[in-house]
Amino acid sequence: MVRAQGGILLLLLRILLCSVFPETNIASGIGSLVYGNKPDAAASALFSCYHAQHIPDPITMGAYLRGIPSRSLRMHRIWWSKHRHRLALSIFTHSDLDRLKSLERQCRGYPGGLITVAVWVPIIAEATTPPAPGQKPQSGYNLTAAQSAMLANATNTVDRFYTTFESPAINSSANGSSYPHTCILRIVLVYELVANDIMAALMPLNILRNTAMLMATTPLVAMVDADMLFNWGLAAKVLMNTSRVVMMEHKAMRELTVWVIPIFDTNTTRSIPERVSLAEEAVADGRNPKAKLLDMWHKRGDVYPYGMYGYTLGHGPTNYEIWSNTSSDYNVTYQTGYEPFFIVARRVLHR
Ligand SMILES: *[C@@H]1O[C@H](CO)[C@@H](O)[C@H](O)[C@H]1NC(C)=O
Ligand SMILES: *[C@@H]1O[C@H](CO)[C@@H](O)[C@H](O)[C@H]1NC(C)=O
Ligand SMILES: *[C@@H]1O[C@H](CO)[C@@H](O)[C@H](O)[C@H]1NC(C)=O
Ligand SMILES: *[C@@H]1O[C@H](CO)[C@@H](O)[C@H](O)[C@H]1NC(C)=O
Ligand SMILES: *[C@@H]1O[C@H](CO)[C@@H](O)[C@H](O)[C@H]1NC(C)=O
Ligand SMILES: *[C@@H]1O[C@H](CO)[C@@H](O)[C@H](O)[C@H]1NC(C)=O
Ligand SMILES: *[C@@H]1O[C@H](CO)[C@@H](O)[C@H](O)[C@H]1NC(C)=O
Ligand SMILES: *[C@@H]1O[C@H](CO)[C@@H](O)[C@H](O)[C@H]1NC(C)=O
């Protein structure tokens, strides 16, 4: 995978709200377009689980620093593709409205696979009027007209994004086959009441990732960032190889194996448009895509292993030297500080 843009991975410690999720409900396989008031089993389970945990107190910096997870998130709408996904691996990720452009590239690079996304909209709570003497304080929080309008606008933005990929006749069977040309999307829009503009800049990454994960229904899952592009061969070769997928599922379930995803960054001295096109070049199909990628790294200096010139512990143990010289599996030894992206059995994450 190649990052189109750099970005600091903030590992914010906010924990999972819905840790016990009824898997039977979500594993229905056949999705449907779900809106707030017409949910199918999966989405309605998600909604009720989430909202049972909801407390409408805006998250504050103090609570955040004490490691108290935000409980002021609310699901606003779920979009659940009607199309069937074809690959055993779901990708789950978090996004805000600005990252949808990156997500669009990611979705085009993962045809037939499921990508589940939690899109975050922070809402800065207005100060409430203190209760009159002798009266109990009002519980709950009502959005102001301006906040409701902003949320409606955000919903439209996500809806437009989703519809581009969902329109079935044109996009899924353009050439007479029913194989999708893009990914299959499940998106949830969540908003979070926050106390101030500092908190409005701190995306609750772990909660959002976990929320997105709850919509993944395949045996294998991988958490990635929205600005990562997948190599063409992931969907077209690795996940199309039935014996490989059977082996991966087996090892993931029985031996708790995870598969580390080598990740590259584009050269940060280049302009953003240039970096986007380098990333697209690096992941494209070709005669020998891996040789091309190595060429872009060693000869052209266009890409290099992620974190190679920064936090080397983060991805160092992946060992890009060995990866460069082999096409076989090899073992990676965990070291403190290692934070790779990886493919894992969904059931293992649900434990
Ligand atoms: C929110 O609106 C409802 C209906 O108008 C009202 O009954 C309730 O008291 C309001 N809550 C707050 C906290 O203002
Ligand atoms: C609505 O969204 C668009 C783009 O998504 C943005 O340009 C516009 O400022 C937004 N309007 C409001 C009222 O938030
Ligand atoms: C779907 O098809 C329409 C019309 O050809 C096109 O504008 C749109 O970009 C396509 N969407 C995707 C995700 O390929
Ligand atoms: C249709 O498009 C898919 C995906 O691009 C491709 O795999 C398939 O071979 C195409 N089928 C025909 C008949 O061109
Ligand atoms: C499919 O995967 C198996 C097991 O990993 C491997 O031996 C085989 O070469 C792969 N086939 C193709 C066409 O890549
Ligand atoms: C990034 O690109 C610049 C300009 O082309 C080049 O001088 C530099 O060596 C490259 N960086 C790496 C790490 O390859
Ligand atoms: C990998 O191959 C390169 C070039 O062929 C060589 O310079 C390097 O030492 C090899 N690394 C390992 C770990 O074998
Ligand atoms: C990786 O380690 C396991 C357990 O130590 C071992 O069974 C396996 O053969 C190793 N795989 C490779 C490719 O070295």
Short mmCIF file of C-alpha atoms and ligand atoms in Angstrom, two decimals:
data_model
loop_
_atom_site.label_atom_id
_atom_site.label_comp_id
_atom_site.label_asym_id
_atom_site.label_seq_id
_atom_site.Cartn_x
_atom_site.Cartn_y
_atom_site.Cartn_z
CA MET A 1 0.00 0.00 0.00
CA VAL A 2 1.13 3.49 -0.66
CA ARG A 3 0.15 6.63 1.14
CA ALA A 4 -0.88 9.41 -1.17
CA GLN A 5 -0.15 11.95 1.49
CA GLY A 6 1.84 11.89 4.65
CA GLY A 7 0.20 12.43 7.96
CA ILE A 8 0.96 11.80 11.56
CA LEU A 9 -0.71 8.77 12.94
CA LEU A 10 -2.19 9.99 16.18
CA LEU A 11 -2.95 7.03 18.32
CA LEU A 12 -5.52 8.50 20.59
CA LEU A 13 -6.69 6.34 23.40
CA ARG A 14 -10.40 6.22 23.30
CA ILE A 15 -11.88 2.82 23.76
CA LEU A 16 -14.53 0.78 22.11
CA LEU A 17 -18.08 1.57 23.10
CA CYS A 18 -19.88 -1.40 21.63
CA SER A 19 -17.45 -4.15 22.43
CA VAL A 20 -20.05 -6.87 22.42
CA PHE A 21 -21.84 -6.72 19.17
CA PRO A 22 -24.35 -9.34 18.02
CA GLU A 23 -22.54 -10.87 15.10
CA THR A 24 -25.48 -12.93 13.95
CA ASN A 25 -27.39 -9.82 13.15
CA ILE A 26 -24.80 -8.21 11.03
CA ALA A 27 -23.77 -11.33 9.16
CA SER A 28 -26.87 -11.29 7.00
CA GLY A 29 -24.69 -10.71 3.94
CA ILE A 30 -27.39 -9.12 1.85
CA GLY A 31 -27.25 -5.44 2.50
CA SER A 32 -29.84 -2.82 1.85
CA LEU A 33 -29.83 0.92 1.73
CA VAL A 34 -30.53 1.97 5.26
CA TYR A 35 -31.65 5.32 6.46
CA GLY A 36 -32.23 6.39 10.02
CA ASN A 37 -35.85 5.33 10.26
CA LYS A 38 -35.82 2.25 8.03
CA PRO A 39 -32.95 0.17 9.31
CA ASP A 40 -32.50 -3.49 8.52
CA ALA A 41 -31.37 -5.92 11.20
CA ALA A 42 -27.66 -5.16 10.99
CA ALA A 43 -27.92 -1.43 10.97
CA SER A 44 -30.61 -1.33 13.61
CA ALA A 45 -28.47 -3.49 15.90
CA LEU A 46 -25.65 -1.02 15.37
CA PHE A 47 -27.90 1.93 16.08
CA SER A 48 -29.34 0.56 19.28
CA CYS A 49 -26.03 -0.70 20.60
CA TYR A 50 -24.47 2.66 19.96
CA HIS A 51 -27.25 4.73 21.33
CA ALA A 52 -27.59 2.67 24.47
CA GLN A 53 -24.09 3.90 25.29
CA HIS A 54 -24.77 7.49 24.38
CA ILE A 55 -24.43 10.24 26.96
CA PRO A 56 -25.04 13.72 25.58
CA ASP A 57 -22.29 15.43 27.57
CA PRO A 58 -19.73 17.02 25.29
CA ILE A 59 -16.26 15.50 25.61
CA THR A 60 -13.83 17.90 27.27
CA MET A 61 -10.08 18.19 27.16
CA GLY A 62 -9.89 17.19 30.84
CA ALA A 63 -11.87 14.00 30.30
CA TYR A 64 -9.83 13.26 27.22
CA LEU A 65 -6.52 13.66 29.04
CA ARG A 66 -7.74 11.41 31.82
CA GLY A 67 -8.37 8.75 29.18
CA ILE A 68 -12.13 8.79 29.57
CA PRO A 69 -13.64 7.73 26.27
CA SER A 70 -16.14 10.02 24.66
CA ARG A 71 -19.71 8.84 24.94
CA SER A 72 -21.24 11.76 23.15
CA LEU A 73 -21.03 10.15 19.71
CA ARG A 74 -24.23 9.48 17.87
CA MET A 75 -24.89 7.66 14.65
CA HIS A 76 -26.72 9.92 12.32
CA ARG A 77 -27.16 7.79 9.23
CA ILE A 78 -25.96 4.51 7.76
CA TRP A 79 -25.49 3.74 4.08
CA TRP A 80 -25.33 0.01 3.41
CA SER A 81 -24.61 -1.05 -0.14
CA LYS A 82 -27.03 -3.36 -1.91
CA HIS A 83 -24.17 -4.87 -3.88
CA ARG A 84 -22.56 -8.08 -2.90
CA HIS A 85 -18.88 -7.96 -2.00
CA ARG A 86 -16.70 -10.68 -3.51
CA LEU A 87 -13.53 -10.71 -1.46
CA ALA A 88 -12.80 -12.35 1.89
CA LEU A 89 -11.10 -9.23 3.24
CA SER A 90 -12.88 -6.07 4.40
CA ILE A 91 -11.04 -2.85 4.87
CA PHE A 92 -12.21 -0.57 7.65
CA THR A 93 -11.27 3.02 8.12
CA HIS A 94 -12.24 6.38 9.60
CA SER A 95 -12.68 9.62 7.76
CA ASP A 96 -13.88 13.17 8.01
CA LEU A 97 -15.53 15.09 5.20
CA ASP A 98 -12.16 16.31 3.89
CA ARG A 99 -10.80 12.80 3.47
CA LEU A 100 -13.60 11.58 1.21
CA LYS A 101 -11.48 12.48 -1.82
CA SER A 102 -8.76 10.08 -0.64
CA LEU A 103 -11.36 7.48 0.12
CA GLU A 104 -12.63 7.76 -3.42
CA ARG A 105 -9.22 6.73 -4.78
CA GLN A 106 -9.01 3.95 -2.25
CA CYS A 107 -12.43 2.60 -3.25
CA ARG A 108 -11.55 2.56 -6.94
CA GLY A 109 -8.44 0.55 -6.14
CA TYR A 110 -10.30 -2.22 -4.36
CA PRO A 111 -12.86 -3.58 -6.87
CA GLY A 112 -15.28 -6.11 -5.44
CA GLY A 113 -14.08 -5.67 -1.87
CA LEU A 114 -15.95 -4.24 1.08
CA ILE A 115 -14.77 -0.98 2.61
CA THR A 116 -16.51 0.17 5.78
CA VAL A 117 -16.10 3.74 6.88
CA ALA A 118 -17.02 5.81 9.92
CA VAL A 119 -17.27 9.47 8.92
CA TRP A 120 -16.90 11.89 11.80
CA VAL A 121 -18.53 15.28 12.23
CA PRO A 122 -17.66 17.17 15.43
CA ILE A 123 -20.24 19.55 16.82
CA ILE A 124 -19.19 22.12 19.39
CA ALA A 125 -21.89 22.19 22.05
CA GLU A 126 -23.34 25.56 22.90
CA ALA A 127 -23.37 26.52 26.55
CA THR A 128 -26.71 25.64 28.07
CA THR A 129 -28.62 28.12 30.19
CA PRO A 130 -28.35 27.16 33.85
CA PRO A 131 -31.61 25.92 35.38
CA ALA A 132 -33.77 28.38 37.29
CA PRO A 133 -33.53 28.03 41.08
CA GLY A 134 -35.48 25.03 42.31
CA GLN A 135 -35.63 23.45 38.84
CA LYS A 136 -33.81 20.31 37.78
CA PRO A 137 -31.24 20.81 35.06
CA GLN A 138 -32.43 19.79 31.59
CA SER A 139 -30.97 16.52 30.49
CA GLY A 140 -29.89 15.92 26.94
CA TYR A 141 -28.72 18.32 24.30
CA ASN A 142 -30.72 19.66 21.40
CA LEU A 143 -28.83 20.71 18.30
CA THR A 144 -29.27 24.34 17.35
CA ALA A 145 -30.75 25.21 13.98
CA ALA A 146 -27.29 26.04 12.61
CA GLN A 147 -25.88 22.75 13.91
CA SER A 148 -28.75 20.80 12.38
CA ALA A 149 -28.17 22.55 9.06
CA MET A 150 -24.47 21.73 9.20
CA LEU A 151 -25.26 18.10 9.90
CA ALA A 152 -27.76 18.00 7.06
CA ASN A 153 -25.12 19.47 4.78
CA ALA A 154 -22.62 16.83 5.89
CA THR A 155 -25.20 14.12 5.27
CA ASN A 156 -25.71 15.40 1.73
CA THR A 157 -21.99 15.38 1.11
CA VAL A 158 -21.66 11.76 2.21
CA ASP A 159 -24.80 10.81 0.32
CA ARG A 160 -23.40 12.23 -2.92
CA PHE A 161 -20.15 10.37 -2.35
CA TYR A 162 -21.95 7.10 -1.67
CA THR A 163 -24.32 7.44 -4.62
CA THR A 164 -21.42 7.76 -7.07
CA PHE A 165 -20.28 4.30 -6.14
CA GLU A 166 -23.68 2.78 -5.62
CA SER A 167 -25.39 3.58 -8.95
CA PRO A 168 -25.60 -0.01 -10.09
CA ALA A 169 -26.43 -0.29 -13.79
CA ILE A 170 -23.57 1.82 -15.06
CA ASN A 171 -20.86 1.10 -12.61
CA SER A 172 -21.25 -2.55 -11.78
CA SER A 173 -22.02 -4.12 -15.11
CA ALA A 174 -20.63 -1.76 -17.69
CA ASN A 175 -19.15 -4.55 -19.77
CA GLY A 176 -21.86 -7.13 -19.27
CA SER A 177 -20.19 -8.82 -16.34
CA SER A 178 -21.57 -8.21 -12.88
CA TYR A 179 -18.16 -7.82 -11.33
CA PRO A 180 -18.01 -4.47 -9.54
CA HIS A 181 -15.47 -1.96 -10.79
CA THR A 182 -15.09 -0.28 -7.45
CA CYS A 183 -15.31 -1.25 -3.83
CA ILE A 184 -18.59 -1.92 -2.05
CA LEU A 185 -19.27 0.70 0.60
CA ARG A 186 -20.86 0.72 4.01
CA ILE A 187 -20.68 4.13 5.61
CA VAL A 188 -21.86 5.46 8.91
CA LEU A 189 -22.00 9.16 9.69
CA VAL A 190 -21.41 9.81 13.38
CA TYR A 191 -21.40 13.15 15.07
CA GLU A 192 -19.77 13.91 18.36
CA LEU A 193 -20.64 16.63 20.83
CA VAL A 194 -17.42 18.28 21.87
CA ALA A 195 -16.71 21.04 24.36
CA ASN A 196 -14.53 23.32 22.27
CA ASP A 197 -12.59 23.76 19.05
CA ILE A 198 -9.55 21.89 20.35
CA MET A 199 -11.66 18.80 20.88
CA ALA A 200 -13.25 19.41 17.48
CA ALA A 201 -9.80 18.83 15.97
CA LEU A 202 -9.11 15.58 17.83
CA MET A 203 -10.70 12.76 15.92
CA PRO A 204 -11.53 9.84 18.24
CA LEU A 205 -9.62 7.45 16.00
CA ASN A 206 -10.08 4.25 17.95
CA ILE A 207 -13.78 4.66 18.46
CA LEU A 208 -14.28 5.48 14.79
CA ARG A 209 -12.21 2.52 13.66
CA ASN A 210 -14.12 0.22 15.96
CA THR A 211 -17.38 1.63 14.69
CA ALA A 212 -16.31 0.97 11.12
CA MET A 213 -15.17 -2.52 12.07
CA LEU A 214 -18.62 -3.37 13.35
CA MET A 215 -19.90 -3.11 9.77
CA ALA A 216 -17.33 -5.55 8.38
CA THR A 217 -18.75 -9.02 7.80
CA THR A 218 -15.95 -10.93 6.07
CA PRO A 219 -13.67 -13.53 7.70
CA LEU A 220 -10.62 -11.28 7.28
CA VAL A 221 -10.35 -7.58 8.06
CA ALA A 222 -7.67 -4.91 7.91
CA MET A 223 -7.66 -1.46 9.42
CA VAL A 224 -6.08 1.17 7.20
CA ASP A 225 -6.11 4.95 6.85
CA ALA A 226 -8.28 6.59 4.24
CA ASP A 227 -5.26 8.02 2.41
CA MET A 228 -3.71 4.61 1.69
CA LEU A 229 -4.02 3.07 -1.75
CA PHE A 230 -3.94 -0.66 -2.31
CA ASN A 231 -1.76 -2.33 -4.84
CA TRP A 232 -3.73 -3.53 -7.78
CA GLY A 233 -2.68 -7.10 -7.03
CA LEU A 234 -4.31 -7.24 -3.60
CA ALA A 235 -7.84 -7.45 -5.00
CA ALA A 236 -6.95 -8.85 -8.41
CA LYS A 237 -4.43 -11.52 -7.46
CA VAL A 238 -3.96 -12.31 -3.78
CA LEU A 239 -7.63 -12.29 -2.84
CA MET A 240 -8.66 -13.98 -6.09
CA ASN A 241 -6.44 -16.94 -5.32
CA THR A 242 -8.83 -19.33 -3.62
CA SER A 243 -6.23 -21.63 -2.12
CA ARG A 244 -4.34 -18.66 -0.76
CA VAL A 245 -7.46 -17.20 0.82
CA VAL A 246 -8.43 -20.55 2.35
CA MET A 247 -4.96 -20.84 3.83
CA MET A 248 -5.06 -17.27 5.16
CA GLU A 249 -8.46 -17.78 6.78
CA HIS A 250 -7.34 -21.03 8.31
CA LYS A 251 -4.14 -19.59 9.76
CA ALA A 252 -5.87 -16.43 10.91
CA MET A 253 -8.52 -18.37 12.82
CA ARG A 254 -6.58 -21.37 14.07
CA GLU A 255 -3.10 -19.99 14.60
CA LEU A 256 -4.02 -16.34 15.16
CA THR A 257 -1.65 -15.33 12.38
CA VAL A 258 -1.78 -11.74 11.21
CA TRP A 259 -0.38 -10.60 7.85
CA VAL A 260 1.64 -7.42 7.99
CA ILE A 261 0.97 -4.99 5.17
CA PRO A 262 4.15 -3.32 3.91
CA ILE A 263 3.39 0.35 3.47
CA PHE A 264 5.22 2.97 1.46
CA ASP A 265 5.15 6.72 1.51
CA THR A 266 5.60 9.05 -1.41
CA ASN A 267 8.60 11.38 -1.38
CA THR A 268 7.53 14.28 0.83
CA THR A 269 9.59 16.83 -1.09
CA ARG A 270 7.24 16.57 -4.07
CA SER A 271 4.02 18.52 -4.51
CA ILE A 272 0.74 16.97 -3.40
CA PRO A 273 -0.59 16.39 -6.95
CA GLU A 274 2.73 14.82 -7.86
CA ARG A 275 2.58 12.58 -4.81
CA VAL A 276 -0.92 11.48 -5.67
CA SER A 277 0.15 10.49 -9.16
CA LEU A 278 3.28 8.75 -7.84
CA ALA A 279 1.07 6.75 -5.48
CA GLU A 280 -1.23 5.83 -8.32
CA GLU A 281 1.70 4.78 -10.46
CA ALA A 282 3.13 2.69 -7.65
CA VAL A 283 -0.03 0.65 -7.10
CA ALA A 284 -1.00 0.21 -10.75
CA ASP A 285 -1.06 -3.01 -12.73
CA GLY A 286 1.90 -3.82 -14.99
CA ARG A 287 4.24 -6.52 -16.16
CA ASN A 288 6.06 -6.75 -12.86
CA PRO A 289 4.46 -4.39 -10.34
CA LYS A 290 6.82 -5.25 -7.51
CA ALA A 291 9.91 -4.62 -9.63
CA LYS A 292 8.44 -1.29 -10.66
CA LEU A 293 7.80 -0.36 -7.02
CA LEU A 294 11.37 -1.30 -6.06
CA ASP A 295 12.61 0.75 -8.97
CA MET A 296 10.61 3.74 -7.79
CA TRP A 297 12.20 3.30 -4.39
CA HIS A 298 15.83 2.50 -5.15
CA LYS A 299 16.46 4.17 -8.51
CA ARG A 300 14.03 7.07 -8.62
CA GLY A 301 13.58 7.98 -4.93
CA ASP A 302 9.85 8.48 -5.57
CA VAL A 303 8.66 6.26 -2.75
CA TYR A 304 10.18 4.61 0.29
CA PRO A 305 9.04 2.49 3.20
CA TYR A 306 6.73 4.42 5.44
CA GLY A 307 8.51 6.00 8.39
CA MET A 308 11.96 5.19 7.00
CA TYR A 309 13.16 8.74 7.66
CA GLY A 310 11.11 9.33 10.79
CA TYR A 311 9.83 6.93 13.38
CA THR A 312 11.71 3.84 12.24
CA LEU A 313 10.46 1.61 15.03
CA GLY A 314 6.91 1.95 13.76
CA HIS A 315 7.39 -0.15 10.64
CA GLY A 316 11.04 -1.21 10.84
CA PRO A 317 10.40 -4.79 11.99
CA THR A 318 8.45 -5.41 8.76
CA ASN A 319 11.94 -5.69 7.28
CA TYR A 320 11.68 -4.23 3.80
CA GLU A 321 15.05 -5.75 2.83
CA ILE A 322 13.71 -9.27 3.14
CA TRP A 323 10.42 -8.24 1.61
CA SER A 324 12.28 -6.85 -1.39
CA ASN A 325 14.10 -10.07 -2.04
CA THR A 326 11.45 -12.71 -1.51
CA SER A 327 8.02 -13.64 -2.74
CA SER A 328 7.46 -16.12 0.08
CA ASP A 329 5.97 -15.65 3.50
CA TYR A 330 8.42 -14.82 6.27
CA ASN A 331 8.09 -14.29 9.99
CA VAL A 332 8.23 -10.87 11.56
CA THR A 333 9.31 -10.46 15.17
CA TYR A 334 7.35 -7.99 17.22
CA GLN A 335 9.33 -5.22 18.87
CA THR A 336 8.19 -2.46 21.20
CA GLY A 337 6.93 0.49 19.20
CA TYR A 338 5.96 -1.59 16.19
CA GLU A 339 2.64 -0.44 14.80
CA PRO A 340 2.11 -2.10 11.46
CA PHE A 341 -1.09 -2.29 9.45
CA PHE A 342 -2.16 -5.90 9.16
CA ILE A 343 -4.77 -8.38 8.02
CA VAL A 344 -6.40 -10.37 10.81
CA ALA A 345 -9.40 -12.62 11.43
CA ARG A 346 -12.45 -10.54 12.25
CA ARG A 347 -13.43 -12.89 15.07
CA VAL A 348 -10.11 -12.29 16.78
CA LEU A 349 -10.78 -8.55 16.92
CA HIS A 350 -14.26 -9.14 18.28
CA ARG A 351 -12.94 -10.99 21.29
C1 LIG B 1 -35.01 19.52 23.68
O1 LIG B 1 -36.20 19.72 22.96
C2 LIG B 1 -37.33 19.07 23.52
C3 LIG B 1 -38.51 19.24 22.58
O2 LIG B 1 -38.61 20.57 22.14
C4 LIG B 1 -37.62 19.63 24.91
O3 LIG B 1 -38.72 18.97 25.49
C5 LIG B 1 -36.39 19.43 25.79
O4 LIG B 1 -36.58 20.01 27.04
C6 LIG B 1 -35.16 20.03 25.12
N1 LIG B 1 -33.96 19.67 25.89
C7 LIG B 1 -33.04 20.56 26.23
C8 LIG B 1 -31.88 20.04 27.01
O5 LIG B 1 -33.10 21.72 25.91
C1 LIG B 2 -22.02 22.69 3.03
O1 LIG B 2 -21.01 21.83 2.50
C2 LIG B 2 -20.24 22.41 1.49
C3 LIG B 2 -19.26 21.38 0.96
O2 LIG B 2 -19.47 20.12 1.48
C4 LIG B 2 -19.51 23.62 2.04
O3 LIG B 2 -18.77 24.22 1.02
C5 LIG B 2 -20.54 24.60 2.60
O4 LIG B 2 -19.85 25.69 3.20
C6 LIG B 2 -21.38 23.93 3.64
N1 LIG B 2 -22.40 24.84 4.12
C7 LIG B 2 -22.72 24.93 5.42
C8 LIG B 2 -23.83 25.88 5.76
O5 LIG B 2 -22.15 24.28 6.26
C1 LIG B 3 -20.32 5.63 -12.26
O1 LIG B 3 -20.75 5.98 -13.53
C2 LIG B 3 -20.98 7.37 -13.73
C3 LIG B 3 -21.49 7.58 -15.14
O2 LIG B 3 -20.68 6.91 -16.08
C4 LIG B 3 -19.67 8.14 -13.48
O3 LIG B 3 -19.88 9.51 -13.62
C5 LIG B 3 -19.19 7.84 -12.10
O4 LIG B 3 -17.94 8.48 -11.87
C6 LIG B 3 -19.03 6.33 -11.91
N1 LIG B 3 -18.65 6.09 -10.55
C7 LIG B 3 -17.63 5.32 -10.24
C8 LIG B 3 -17.37 5.16 -8.80
O5 LIG B 3 -16.93 4.76 -11.09
C1 LIG B 4 -15.39 -6.71 -17.23
O1 LIG B 4 -14.65 -5.93 -16.29
C2 LIG B 4 -14.03 -6.71 -15.28
C3 LIG B 4 -13.38 -5.79 -14.28
O2 LIG B 4 -12.67 -4.78 -14.90
C4 LIG B 4 -13.00 -7.64 -15.93
O3 LIG B 4 -12.38 -8.43 -14.94
C5 LIG B 4 -13.72 -8.53 -16.90
O4 LIG B 4 -12.77 -9.34 -17.58
C6 LIG B 4 -14.49 -7.70 -17.93
N1 LIG B 4 -15.29 -8.59 -18.77
C7 LIG B 4 -15.35 -8.45 -20.10
C8 LIG B 4 -16.23 -9.40 -20.79
O5 LIG B 4 -14.73 -7.58 -20.69
C1 LIG B 5 -2.13 -19.20 -5.10
O1 LIG B 5 -1.70 -19.38 -3.75
C2 LIG B 5 -0.93 -20.55 -3.55
C3 LIG B 5 -0.74 -20.71 -2.06
O2 LIG B 5 -0.17 -19.57 -1.47
C4 LIG B 5 0.38 -20.40 -4.33
O3 LIG B 5 1.17 -21.55 -4.15
C5 LIG B 5 0.06 -20.21 -5.80
O4 LIG B 5 1.23 -19.96 -6.53
C6 LIG B 5 -0.90 -19.06 -6.00
N1 LIG B 5 -1.34 -19.01 -7.39
C7 LIG B 5 -1.22 -17.92 -8.12
C8 LIG B 5 -1.76 -18.02 -9.52
O5 LIG B 5 -0.71 -16.89 -7.72
C1 LIG B 6 13.04 12.81 -2.81
O1 LIG B 6 13.07 13.56 -3.99
C2 LIG B 6 14.15 14.49 -4.02
C3 LIG B 6 13.94 15.35 -5.27
O2 LIG B 6 13.75 14.56 -6.39
C4 LIG B 6 15.45 13.74 -4.02
O3 LIG B 6 16.53 14.67 -4.05
C5 LIG B 6 15.52 12.91 -2.74
O4 LIG B 6 16.70 12.12 -2.74
C6 LIG B 6 14.32 12.00 -2.63
N1 LIG B 6 14.33 11.40 -1.33
C7 LIG B 6 14.55 10.10 -1.16
C8 LIG B 6 14.55 9.63 0.25
O5 LIG B 6 14.73 9.31 -2.07
C1 LIG B 7 18.30 -7.84 -1.32
O1 LIG B 7 18.73 -7.65 -2.64
C2 LIG B 7 19.55 -6.50 -2.83
C3 LIG B 7 19.79 -6.33 -4.30
O2 LIG B 7 19.65 -7.52 -4.99
C4 LIG B 7 20.84 -6.69 -2.04
O3 LIG B 7 21.65 -5.54 -2.20
C5 LIG B 7 20.46 -6.85 -0.59
O4 LIG B 7 21.62 -7.08 0.18
C6 LIG B 7 19.51 -7.99 -0.41
N1 LIG B 7 19.08 -8.01 0.96
C7 LIG B 7 18.96 -9.15 1.63
C8 LIG B 7 18.52 -8.99 3.05
O5 LIG B 7 19.13 -10.24 1.15
C1 LIG B 8 7.38 -18.89 11.39
O1 LIG B 8 7.37 -19.28 12.74
C2 LIG B 8 6.57 -20.42 13.01
C3 LIG B 8 6.53 -20.65 14.51
O2 LIG B 8 7.77 -20.43 15.07
C4 LIG B 8 7.09 -21.61 12.25
O3 LIG B 8 6.25 -22.74 12.49
C5 LIG B 8 7.06 -21.29 10.76
O4 LIG B 8 7.62 -22.34 10.02
C6 LIG B 8 7.82 -20.01 10.47
N1 LIG B 8 7.57 -19.65 9.09
C7 LIG B 8 8.53 -19.26 8.27
C8 LIG B 8 8.12 -18.93 6.87
O5 LIG B 8 9.68 -19.16 8.63
#
